[in-house]
mmCIF file of C-alpha atoms in Angstrom:
data_model
loop_
_atom_site.group_PDB
_atom_site.id
_atom_site.type_symbol
_atom_site.label_atom_id
_atom_site.label_comp_id
_atom_site.label_asym_id
_atom_site.label_seq_id
_atom_site.Cartn_x
_atom_site.Cartn_y
_atom_site.Cartn_z
ATOM 1 C CA MET A 171 -63.092 25.208 117.216
ATOM 2 C CA THR A 172 -66.499 26.756 118.138
ATOM 3 C CA ASP A 173 -67.747 30.419 117.810
ATOM 4 C CA GLY A 174 -69.595 30.070 121.067
ATOM 5 C CA THR A 175 -72.677 32.212 120.124
ATOM 6 C CA ASP A 176 -75.147 30.252 121.984
ATOM 7 C CA ARG A 177 -74.727 31.318 125.663
ATOM 8 C CA PRO A 178 -76.931 32.729 128.394
ATOM 9 C CA SER A 179 -76.524 36.397 128.999
ATOM 10 C CA THR A 180 -77.484 38.860 131.914
ATOM 11 C CA PRO A 181 -78.025 42.062 130.040
ATOM 12 C CA GLN A 182 -77.206 45.229 131.887
ATOM 13 C CA PRO A 183 -77.186 48.918 130.701
ATOM 14 C CA ASP A 184 -74.203 49.939 128.758
ATOM 15 C CA PRO A 185 -71.743 52.209 130.602
ATOM 16 C CA THR A 186 -72.188 55.843 129.645
ATOM 17 C CA ALA A 187 -69.980 58.779 130.146
ATOM 18 C CA GLY A 188 -69.480 59.566 133.882
ATOM 19 C CA GLN A 189 -70.687 56.254 134.925
ATOM 20 C CA ALA A 190 -68.611 53.455 136.594
ATOM 21 C CA GLY A 191 -69.946 50.662 134.227
ATOM 22 C CA TYR A 192 -69.428 46.852 134.547
ATOM 23 C CA GLY A 193 -72.377 46.379 136.805
ATOM 24 C CA TYR A 194 -70.914 48.379 139.814
ATOM 25 C CA PRO A 195 -72.582 51.219 141.539
ATOM 26 C CA GLN A 196 -72.548 54.444 139.558
ATOM 27 C CA GLY A 197 -70.309 57.554 140.510
ATOM 28 C CA ALA A 198 -67.325 55.661 141.914
ATOM 29 C CA PRO A 199 -63.997 56.997 140.409
ATOM 30 C CA GLY A 200 -61.126 54.907 139.401
ATOM 31 C CA GLY A 201 -62.833 52.945 136.517
ATOM 32 C CA TYR A 202 -65.314 49.925 136.584
ATOM 33 C CA GLY A 203 -66.879 51.059 139.842
ATOM 34 C CA PHE A 204 -64.099 49.376 141.947
ATOM 35 C CA PRO A 205 -64.496 50.630 145.446
ATOM 36 C CA GLN A 206 -61.710 53.012 146.463
ATOM 37 C CA ALA A 207 -59.727 52.620 149.644
ATOM 38 C CA TRP A 208 -61.041 55.730 151.041
ATOM 39 C CA GLN A 209 -64.682 54.876 150.337
ATOM 40 C CA PRO A 210 -66.958 52.528 152.016
ATOM 41 C CA ASN A 211 -67.090 49.221 150.237
ATOM 42 C CA PRO A 212 -70.413 48.972 148.347
ATOM 43 C CA TYR A 213 -70.265 45.223 148.791
ATOM 44 C CA GLN A 214 -69.966 45.264 152.491
ATOM 45 C CA GLN A 215 -72.595 42.979 153.877
ATOM 46 C CA PRO A 216 -74.474 44.301 157.187
ATOM 47 C CA LEU A 217 -72.946 42.754 160.198
ATOM 48 C CA SER A 218 -75.187 40.093 161.634
ATOM 49 C CA GLN A 219 -76.827 40.845 164.956
ATOM 50 C CA PRO A 220 -76.737 38.288 167.697
ATOM 51 C CA GLY A 221 -79.791 36.248 167.460
ATOM 52 C CA THR A 222 -81.544 33.635 169.439
ATOM 53 C CA ALA A 223 -80.027 30.187 169.910
ATOM 54 C CA GLY A 224 -80.182 28.206 166.772
ATOM 55 C CA GLU A 225 -80.795 31.122 164.559
ATOM 56 C CA PRO A 226 -78.093 31.173 161.721
ATOM 57 C CA PRO A 227 -76.264 34.538 161.016
ATOM 58 C CA HIS A 228 -77.070 36.114 157.721
ATOM 59 C CA HIS A 229 -73.934 34.920 155.967
ATOM 60 C CA LEU A 230 -74.898 31.326 156.702
ATOM 61 C CA ARG A 231 -78.355 31.535 155.032
ATOM 62 C CA ALA A 232 -79.068 29.204 152.259
ATOM 63 C CA PRO A 233 -78.365 30.132 148.614
ATOM 64 C CA GLN A 234 -81.135 29.218 146.140
ATOM 65 C CA THR A 235 -79.182 26.951 143.897
ATOM 66 C CA GLN A 236 -78.242 23.308 144.246
ATOM 67 C CA GLN A 237 -75.233 22.656 146.442
ATOM 68 C CA PRO A 238 -72.799 19.827 145.604
ATOM 69 C CA PRO A 239 -73.815 16.914 147.615
ATOM 70 C CA LEU A 240 -72.579 16.474 151.187
ATOM 71 C CA GLU A 241 -72.205 12.740 150.725
ATOM 72 C CA PRO A 242 -70.786 10.883 147.748
ATOM 73 C CA GLN A 243 -73.573 10.267 145.082
ATOM 74 C CA PRO A 244 -73.476 7.303 142.526
ATOM 75 C CA ASP A 245 -73.419 9.617 139.619
ATOM 76 C CA MET A 246 -70.583 11.782 140.952
ATOM 77 C CA GLN A 247 -67.337 9.847 140.441
ATOM 78 C CA LEU A 248 -64.338 11.757 141.203
ATOM 79 C CA ALA A 249 -61.668 8.932 141.050
ATOM 80 C CA GLY A 250 -58.121 9.957 140.884
ATOM 81 C CA PHE A 251 -58.850 13.377 142.528
ATOM 82 C CA THR A 252 -56.539 13.056 145.499
ATOM 83 C CA PRO A 253 -53.748 15.762 145.102
ATOM 84 C CA PRO A 254 -50.858 15.332 147.499
ATOM 85 C CA PRO A 255 -50.475 17.852 150.341
ATOM 86 C CA GLN A 256 -48.336 21.028 149.941
ATOM 87 C CA PRO A 257 -47.029 23.340 152.572
ATOM 88 C CA ASP A 258 -50.179 25.703 152.145
ATOM 89 C CA TRP A 259 -52.514 22.858 153.032
ATOM 90 C CA GLN A 260 -50.335 21.283 155.559
ATOM 91 C CA ALA A 261 -50.303 24.530 157.377
ATOM 92 C CA MET A 262 -53.910 24.217 157.849
ATOM 93 C CA ALA A 263 -53.577 20.614 158.892
ATOM 94 C CA ASP A 264 -51.000 21.406 161.523
ATOM 95 C CA ARG A 265 -53.433 23.540 163.571
ATOM 96 C CA SER A 266 -54.178 21.991 166.989
ATOM 97 C CA GLU A 267 -56.625 19.297 167.391
ATOM 98 C CA LEU A 268 -58.826 21.389 169.600
ATOM 99 C CA GLN A 269 -59.051 24.044 166.945
ATOM 100 C CA GLN A 270 -59.997 21.605 164.386
ATOM 101 C CA ARG A 271 -62.705 20.029 166.493
ATOM 102 C CA ARG A 272 -64.239 23.396 167.266
ATOM 103 C CA ARG A 273 -64.101 24.525 163.703
ATOM 104 C CA LYS A 274 -65.933 21.329 162.376
ATOM 105 C CA GLN A 275 -68.494 21.681 165.002
ATOM 106 C CA MET A 276 -69.224 25.168 164.091
ATOM 107 C CA TRP A 277 -69.464 24.261 160.297
ATOM 108 C CA MET A 278 -71.612 21.346 160.780
ATOM 109 C CA ALA A 279 -73.900 23.140 163.305
ATOM 110 C CA ALA A 280 -74.373 26.018 160.869
ATOM 111 C CA VAL A 281 -75.116 23.752 157.777
ATOM 112 C CA THR A 282 -77.552 21.764 160.021
ATOM 113 C CA VAL A 283 -79.268 24.703 161.372
ATOM 114 C CA ALA A 284 -79.552 26.441 158.073
ATOM 115 C CA ALA A 285 -80.904 23.281 156.249
ATOM 116 C CA CYS A 286 -83.436 22.677 158.936
ATOM 117 C CA THR A 287 -84.729 26.258 158.783
ATOM 118 C CA LEU A 288 -84.671 26.989 155.148
ATOM 119 C CA GLY A 289 -84.795 23.446 153.575
ATOM 120 C CA VAL A 290 -81.656 23.887 151.530
ATOM 121 C CA GLY A 291 -77.862 23.993 151.933
ATOM 122 C CA ALA A 292 -76.341 26.884 153.710
ATOM 123 C CA GLY A 293 -74.514 29.834 152.012
ATOM 124 C CA LEU A 294 -71.310 29.120 153.680
ATOM 125 C CA PHE A 295 -70.824 25.564 153.066
ATOM 126 C CA ILE A 296 -68.888 22.432 153.178
ATOM 127 C CA LEU A 297 -68.434 20.271 150.027
ATOM 128 C CA GLY A 298 -68.358 16.471 150.609
ATOM 129 C CA ARG A 299 -66.429 16.552 153.877
ATOM 130 C CA GLY A 300 -64.716 13.171 154.335
ATOM 131 C CA ASP A 301 -65.066 12.100 150.769
ATOM 132 C CA THR A 302 -63.127 12.782 147.508
ATOM 133 C CA ALA A 303 -65.612 15.280 146.350
ATOM 134 C CA GLY A 304 -64.529 17.562 149.073
ATOM 135 C CA LYS A 305 -60.833 17.486 148.262
ATOM 136 C CA ALA A 306 -60.856 20.010 145.646
ATOM 137 C CA PRO A 307 -59.564 22.560 144.860
ATOM 138 C CA GLY A 308 -56.039 20.920 144.658
ATOM 139 C CA PRO A 309 -52.755 22.445 145.691
ATOM 140 C CA GLY A 310 -50.634 24.695 143.669
ATOM 141 C CA ASP A 311 -47.415 26.571 144.050
ATOM 142 C CA ALA A 312 -48.834 30.019 144.752
ATOM 143 C CA SER A 313 -46.420 32.579 146.054
ATOM 144 C CA GLN A 314 -46.941 33.453 149.764
ATOM 145 C CA SER A 315 -45.679 37.081 149.512
ATOM 146 C CA ALA A 316 -48.667 38.402 151.223
ATOM 147 C CA THR A 317 -48.294 38.424 155.021
ATOM 148 C CA ALA A 318 -51.111 38.104 157.431
ATOM 149 C CA ALA A 319 -51.542 40.661 160.252
ATOM 150 C CA PRO A 320 -50.926 39.446 163.779
ATOM 151 C CA GLY A 321 -53.792 37.173 164.769
ATOM 152 C CA GLN A 322 -55.028 36.698 161.227
ATOM 153 C CA ASP A 323 -55.324 33.479 159.624
ATOM 154 C CA PRO A 324 -52.465 33.270 157.009
ATOM 155 C CA ASN A 325 -54.789 31.184 154.895
ATOM 156 C CA ALA A 326 -57.717 33.547 155.027
ATOM 157 C CA PRO A 327 -59.116 34.270 151.528
ATOM 158 C CA THR A 328 -59.947 37.863 152.022
ATOM 159 C CA VAL A 329 -58.094 41.117 152.913
ATOM 160 C CA PRO A 330 -58.000 41.691 156.694
ATOM 161 C CA GLY A 331 -61.069 43.834 157.583
ATOM 162 C CA GLU A 332 -62.578 43.449 154.237
ATOM 163 C CA PRO A 333 -64.527 40.376 154.126
ATOM 164 C CA ASN A 334 -65.765 41.143 150.590
ATOM 165 C CA LEU A 335 -62.389 41.528 149.049
ATOM 166 C CA LEU A 336 -60.450 38.549 147.909
ATOM 167 C CA ARG A 337 -56.749 38.763 148.719
ATOM 168 C CA ASP A 338 -54.122 38.359 146.092
ATOM 169 C CA ARG A 339 -51.704 36.125 147.570
ATOM 170 C CA SER A 340 -49.037 36.783 144.876
ATOM 171 C CA GLY A 341 -49.509 40.407 143.761
ATOM 172 C CA GLN A 342 -51.568 43.435 144.613
ATOM 173 C CA VAL A 343 -54.742 42.887 142.568
ATOM 174 C CA ASN A 344 -57.466 42.148 145.022
ATOM 175 C CA ILE A 345 -60.858 41.080 143.818
ATOM 176 C CA ALA A 346 -64.278 42.579 145.031
ATOM 177 C CA LEU A 347 -67.216 40.281 145.607
ATOM 178 C CA SER A 348 -70.585 41.104 144.430
ATOM 179 C CA PRO A 349 -73.639 40.774 146.751
ATOM 180 C CA ASP A 350 -74.460 37.075 145.669
ATOM 181 C CA ALA A 351 -70.879 35.786 145.585
ATOM 182 C CA VAL A 352 -70.543 33.627 148.658
ATOM 183 C CA LEU A 353 -67.292 32.358 150.125
ATOM 184 C CA GLY A 354 -67.152 28.633 151.398
ATOM 185 C CA LYS A 355 -64.674 25.951 152.363
ATOM 186 C CA VAL A 356 -63.634 22.524 151.147
ATOM 187 C CA ASP A 357 -61.328 20.143 152.851
ATOM 188 C CA ASN A 358 -58.356 21.572 150.898
ATOM 189 C CA GLY A 359 -59.217 25.287 151.178
ATOM 190 C CA ASN A 360 -61.404 28.135 150.235
ATOM 191 C CA VAL A 361 -63.820 28.432 147.288
ATOM 192 C CA LEU A 362 -66.194 30.904 145.802
ATOM 193 C CA ARG A 363 -69.898 30.031 145.072
ATOM 194 C CA LEU A 364 -71.623 31.805 142.293
ATOM 195 C CA ARG A 365 -75.401 31.566 141.588
ATOM 196 C CA SER A 366 -75.803 32.201 137.934
ATOM 197 C CA ASN A 367 -77.354 35.670 138.103
ATOM 198 C CA GLY A 368 -76.422 39.331 137.437
ATOM 199 C CA ASN A 369 -75.405 39.908 141.075
ATOM 200 C CA SER A 370 -73.167 36.807 141.549
ATOM 201 C CA TYR A 371 -69.571 37.431 140.226
ATOM 202 C CA ALA A 372 -66.367 38.896 141.412
ATOM 203 C CA GLN A 373 -64.372 41.634 139.764
ATOM 204 C CA ALA A 374 -60.667 43.002 140.197
ATOM 205 C CA ALA A 375 -59.740 46.658 139.950
ATOM 206 C CA GLU A 376 -57.456 46.118 136.840
ATOM 207 C CA PRO A 377 -56.394 43.617 134.320
ATOM 208 C CA VAL A 378 -53.944 41.031 135.745
ATOM 209 C CA VAL A 379 -52.086 40.139 132.438
ATOM 210 C CA ASP A 380 -51.612 41.701 128.947
ATOM 211 C CA ALA A 381 -53.632 39.053 126.930
ATOM 212 C CA SER A 382 -51.745 39.993 123.743
ATOM 213 C CA LYS A 383 -48.607 38.389 125.297
ATOM 214 C CA SER A 384 -47.972 34.901 126.655
ATOM 215 C CA PHE A 385 -49.838 33.983 129.835
ATOM 216 C CA THR A 386 -51.411 31.137 131.719
ATOM 217 C CA VAL A 387 -54.666 31.075 133.706
ATOM 218 C CA SER A 388 -55.837 28.139 135.887
ATOM 219 C CA ALA A 389 -58.541 27.333 138.377
ATOM 220 C CA TRP A 390 -60.375 24.372 140.039
ATOM 221 C CA VAL A 391 -64.115 24.534 138.951
ATOM 222 C CA TYR A 392 -67.295 22.688 139.707
ATOM 223 C CA ASN A 393 -70.232 23.369 137.318
ATOM 224 C CA GLU A 394 -73.701 22.870 138.564
ATOM 225 C CA ALA A 395 -75.545 23.933 135.260
ATOM 226 C CA ASP A 396 -76.829 21.191 132.926
ATOM 227 C CA GLY A 397 -77.199 23.766 130.046
ATOM 228 C CA GLY A 398 -75.809 26.982 128.872
ATOM 229 C CA SER A 399 -72.256 28.282 128.343
ATOM 230 C CA ARG A 400 -70.649 29.242 131.567
ATOM 231 C CA PHE A 401 -67.447 31.149 132.304
ATOM 232 C CA ALA A 402 -65.304 30.866 135.392
ATOM 233 C CA ILE A 403 -62.663 33.539 134.461
ATOM 234 C CA SER A 404 -62.414 36.214 131.819
ATOM 235 C CA GLN A 405 -60.869 39.495 131.030
ATOM 236 C CA GLY A 406 -61.547 42.127 128.367
ATOM 237 C CA ASP A 407 -63.216 45.367 128.110
ATOM 238 C CA GLY A 408 -66.737 46.954 127.821
ATOM 239 C CA THR A 409 -67.328 45.456 124.332
ATOM 240 C CA SER A 410 -65.757 41.918 124.521
ATOM 241 C CA TYR A 411 -63.677 39.457 126.392
ATOM 242 C CA SER A 412 -59.971 39.124 125.527
ATOM 243 C CA PHE A 413 -59.953 35.586 126.978
ATOM 244 C CA GLU A 414 -62.420 33.371 128.808
ATOM 245 C CA LEU A 415 -62.133 29.984 130.475
ATOM 246 C CA GLY A 416 -65.099 27.823 131.311
ATOM 247 C CA ARG A 417 -67.845 25.440 129.830
ATOM 248 C CA GLU A 418 -69.095 25.848 126.341
ATOM 249 C CA ASP A 419 -72.709 24.746 125.261
ATOM 250 C CA GLY A 420 -73.021 25.107 121.565
ATOM 251 C CA ASN A 421 -74.079 23.269 118.416
ATOM 252 C CA GLY A 422 -75.411 20.409 120.471
ATOM 253 C CA LYS A 423 -72.110 19.879 122.397
ATOM 254 C CA LYS A 424 -71.090 20.561 125.951
ATOM 255 C CA SER A 425 -67.225 21.095 126.434
ATOM 256 C CA TRP A 426 -64.588 22.858 128.470
ATOM 257 C CA VAL A 427 -63.270 25.823 126.570
ATOM 258 C CA PHE A 428 -60.403 28.352 126.545
ATOM 259 C CA ARG A 429 -61.297 31.029 124.057
ATOM 260 C CA MET A 430 -59.433 34.215 122.953
ATOM 261 C CA GLN A 431 -60.426 37.215 120.754
ATOM 262 C CA THR A 432 -58.248 38.449 117.857
ATOM 263 C CA ASP A 433 -60.150 41.709 117.323
ATOM 264 C CA GLU A 434 -61.442 44.530 119.508
ATOM 265 C CA LYS A 435 -65.001 44.262 118.008
ATOM 266 C CA GLY A 436 -65.420 40.981 119.583
ATOM 267 C CA ALA A 437 -67.128 39.163 116.618
ATOM 268 C CA ALA A 438 -67.749 35.420 116.666
ATOM 269 C CA SER A 439 -65.763 35.194 113.411
ATOM 270 C CA THR A 440 -62.601 36.536 115.166
ATOM 271 C CA ALA A 441 -62.720 34.276 118.024
ATOM 272 C CA VAL A 442 -60.349 31.323 118.517
ATOM 273 C CA ALA A 443 -61.037 28.447 120.887
ATOM 274 C CA ALA A 444 -59.597 25.233 122.159
ATOM 275 C CA THR A 445 -62.278 22.915 123.469
ATOM 276 C CA SER A 446 -62.315 19.428 125.064
ATOM 277 C CA ASP A 447 -64.008 16.398 123.474
ATOM 278 C CA GLY A 448 -65.836 13.727 125.387
ATOM 279 C CA LEU A 449 -65.352 15.000 128.986
ATOM 280 C CA ASN A 450 -67.995 15.429 131.481
ATOM 281 C CA THR A 451 -68.677 19.189 132.447
ATOM 282 C CA VAL A 452 -71.535 18.886 134.903
ATOM 283 C CA ARG A 453 -71.067 18.186 138.667
ATOM 284 C CA VAL A 454 -67.530 17.131 138.540
ATOM 285 C CA TRP A 455 -64.465 18.888 139.906
ATOM 286 C CA ALA A 456 -62.109 19.912 137.015
ATOM 287 C CA LEU A 457 -58.660 21.720 136.981
ATOM 288 C CA LEU A 458 -59.010 23.942 134.023
ATOM 289 C CA THR A 459 -55.769 25.671 132.599
ATOM 290 C CA GLY A 460 -55.618 27.813 129.588
ATOM 291 C CA VAL A 461 -52.086 28.605 128.074
ATOM 292 C CA TYR A 462 -51.565 31.175 125.318
ATOM 293 C CA ASP A 463 -48.130 31.058 123.730
ATOM 294 C CA ALA A 464 -47.611 34.233 121.769
ATOM 295 C CA GLN A 465 -44.328 33.150 120.217
ATOM 296 C CA GLY A 466 -45.605 29.601 119.367
ATOM 297 C CA LYS A 467 -48.934 31.210 118.105
ATOM 298 C CA THR A 468 -51.029 28.663 119.999
ATOM 299 C CA LEU A 469 -53.564 28.466 122.651
ATOM 300 C CA THR A 470 -54.063 25.308 124.538
ATOM 301 C CA LEU A 471 -56.666 24.116 127.061
ATOM 302 C CA TYR A 472 -55.722 21.540 129.669
ATOM 303 C CA VAL A 473 -58.180 19.618 131.806
ATOM 304 C CA ASP A 474 -56.894 17.876 135.066
ATOM 305 C CA GLY A 475 -53.261 18.377 133.804
ATOM 306 C CA LYS A 476 -53.826 16.739 130.388
ATOM 307 C CA GLU A 477 -53.973 18.581 127.046
ATOM 308 C CA ALA A 478 -57.663 18.639 125.942
ATOM 309 C CA GLY A 479 -57.584 21.040 123.047
ATOM 310 C CA ARG A 480 -55.324 23.251 121.034
ATOM 311 C CA ALA A 481 -55.715 25.817 118.306
ATOM 312 C CA PRO A 482 -53.598 28.117 116.270
ATOM 313 C CA VAL A 483 -53.863 31.809 116.726
ATOM 314 C CA ALA A 484 -51.887 34.424 114.807
ATOM 315 C CA ALA A 485 -52.193 37.234 117.277
ATOM 316 C CA ALA A 486 -54.461 38.060 120.229
ATOM 317 C CA TRP A 487 -56.192 41.287 121.291
ATOM 318 C CA SER A 488 -56.014 42.613 124.813
ATOM 319 C CA GLY A 489 -58.723 44.742 126.334
ATOM 320 C CA GLN A 490 -57.964 47.008 129.276
ATOM 321 C CA GLY A 491 -60.750 45.809 131.463
ATOM 322 C CA PRO A 492 -60.339 44.069 134.799
ATOM 323 C CA LEU A 493 -60.179 40.341 135.540
ATOM 324 C CA GLN A 494 -63.630 38.711 136.196
ATOM 325 C CA LEU A 495 -64.846 35.612 138.052
ATOM 326 C CA GLY A 496 -68.065 34.072 137.061
ATOM 327 C CA ARG A 497 -68.897 35.936 133.905
ATOM 328 C CA SER A 498 -67.626 37.138 130.509
ATOM 329 C CA ARG A 499 -68.323 40.162 128.201
ATOM 330 C CA HIS A 500 -69.907 39.475 124.890
ATOM 331 C CA HIS A 501 -71.196 42.229 122.405
ATOM 332 C CA GLY A 502 -71.373 44.774 125.227
ATOM 333 C CA ILE A 503 -73.365 42.566 127.733
ATOM 334 C CA TRP A 504 -72.388 40.118 130.433
ATOM 335 C CA SER A 505 -72.771 36.563 129.344
ATOM 336 C CA GLY A 506 -72.158 32.914 130.748
ATOM 337 C CA PRO A 507 -72.988 33.449 134.459
ATOM 338 C CA TRP A 508 -71.157 30.756 136.398
ATOM 339 C CA ALA A 509 -73.324 28.384 138.251
ATOM 340 C CA GLY A 510 -71.323 26.509 140.954
ATOM 341 C CA VAL A 511 -67.948 26.770 142.627
ATOM 342 C CA ILE A 512 -64.435 28.177 141.698
ATOM 343 C CA GLY A 513 -61.233 27.819 143.756
ATOM 344 C CA HIS A 514 -57.419 28.109 143.579
ATOM 345 C CA VAL A 515 -57.240 30.797 140.897
ATOM 346 C CA LEU A 516 -53.810 31.345 139.465
ATOM 347 C CA VAL A 517 -52.504 33.618 136.695
ATOM 348 C CA TRP A 518 -48.922 33.616 135.221
ATOM 349 C CA ASP A 519 -47.507 36.129 132.822
ATOM 350 C CA LYS A 520 -45.711 33.244 130.882
ATOM 351 C CA PRO A 521 -46.936 29.989 128.992
ATOM 352 C CA LEU A 522 -46.521 26.982 131.244
ATOM 353 C CA THR A 523 -45.309 23.942 129.486
ATOM 354 C CA ALA A 524 -47.339 20.618 129.295
ATOM 355 C CA ASP A 525 -45.073 19.227 132.014
ATOM 356 C CA GLN A 526 -45.548 22.138 134.267
ATOM 357 C CA VAL A 527 -49.298 22.034 133.930
ATOM 358 C CA LEU A 528 -49.187 18.452 134.874
ATOM 359 C CA ALA A 529 -47.034 19.199 137.816
ATOM 360 C CA LEU A 530 -49.496 21.887 138.779
ATOM 361 C CA LYS A 531 -52.319 19.393 139.235
ATOM 362 C CA GLY A 532 -50.074 17.276 141.397
ATOM 363 C CA GLY A 533 -48.869 20.126 143.517
ATOM 364 C CA LYS A 534 -45.314 19.556 142.300
ATOM 365 C CA LEU A 535 -44.828 22.797 140.218
ATOM 366 C CA ASP A 536 -41.376 24.439 140.855
ATOM 367 C CA LYS A 537 -41.949 27.229 143.435
ATOM 368 C CA GLU A 538 -39.610 29.354 141.421
ATOM 369 C CA ILE A 539 -42.416 29.614 138.755
ATOM 370 C CA LYS A 540 -44.427 32.201 140.669
ATOM 371 C CA PRO A 541 -47.794 33.468 139.498
ATOM 372 C CA VAL A 542 -48.520 37.096 139.121
ATOM 373 C CA GLY A 543 -51.803 36.706 140.743
ATOM 374 C CA SER A 544 -53.305 33.972 143.121
ATOM 375 C CA TRP A 545 -56.665 33.935 144.954
ATOM 376 C CA LEU A 546 -58.472 31.321 147.109
ATOM 377 C CA VAL A 547 -55.283 29.427 147.409
ATOM 378 C CA GLY A 548 -55.142 28.940 151.299
#
C-alpha cells in the first residue's frame, strides 16, 4: 500500500461560483463545463483547408512527445501479447481488400509526410504495424448497443458529426476530448494519445459508476513516461479522486496502481491502494483492470489478466464528478497527466471475478456480462 503523494501535477485555478470548473471553458451550464448539445463544441478543431500536394492536414501534424516505435525495438518485448480475434475486430478485418489497401496507403503516406516535414511522428498515428507492439489494445466483450448511422463506420470511435466526442458503445456517456488529446489507430482498433500536459485529457459529462458500490474499470495502456505518477482513468469531484487507475511513482518504486479514497477530503492517510510488484511500467502495453468488491471489502488490481495486488477497504467514498481519461484530482488540482496511449476503456457496475478478468484479456468474456460504459473498443 502506498499513499501516492509524490506525483506531478498541472495546477489550474479552483472552480468558483458560476464557473464551469474542471479545466473547461467558463460559463457553460450543466456542470463541469461539458459542451451542451445546443452549443458549439468548444473542442471542435478548425476544419483543415485543402493544401498543396504533400502538405499534411492539421490533424496529422506531429505531437511533441515520443511515439511508440514503428518497428520492434530490442528493449520492447511484448511477448504473449496476441489476443485472439473477436467479432468487433473481425468486422474490421472483413472489409474489402481494396478498402484495406487504400486505408494503409493513406496512413503510411500521412505518417511519412508528417515525419519528413516536422521531424517527429504524426499526431494521427500507427503503432508497430505488422509487429506485436501494434496489436494492442486487445479485444473485449463491449456491448454494441450503439448503432452507426447509414454510411458511418460502425467501429468509429467518435459520435457521428462530433470528431471530438468519444462515443459510448454501451451507454449514453460520451467523452469530450481536450485540444491536445489525439485519436489514432493500432492494428486492433482505436486509441487515444495524451501528451502529459494540462490540455491533454478527456472528460465525460457525468460519473459512470457509483464508486461507493461494487464496480470494475479496465483499459489497455501504454505509458511513455520514465518518471512521475500517471493516471489513465479516474473519477471523483473537485477536491479528490474517488478512484484512479494508472502508474504510481513513489518511495523509489514504480508500479501499476488501483487506488480508492475512503473520505471526501482526499487525504493521503485515507487512501487505499493495490499495487503491482516487479512489473515493467514503461513503454510496454498493459491491460490494467481495477475491481472494487463492496461486499467483500476489497480492491484488486489485475495486470494482463493476472492479480497483481490486493488491499482491504472498509468502505469507499464516491464523488459526483465525471469520469476522466488521462488525469486525476488531488487536493483540488489536476495531477498525474498521462503520457502515452489509452485504448479499449470498459466500465462495469459489478465486480468481475478473477476468471472473468482473465477471460477479458483473452477476448472470451461472456457477452452477457455487459459493461455500463465502453469507449475506443472498435
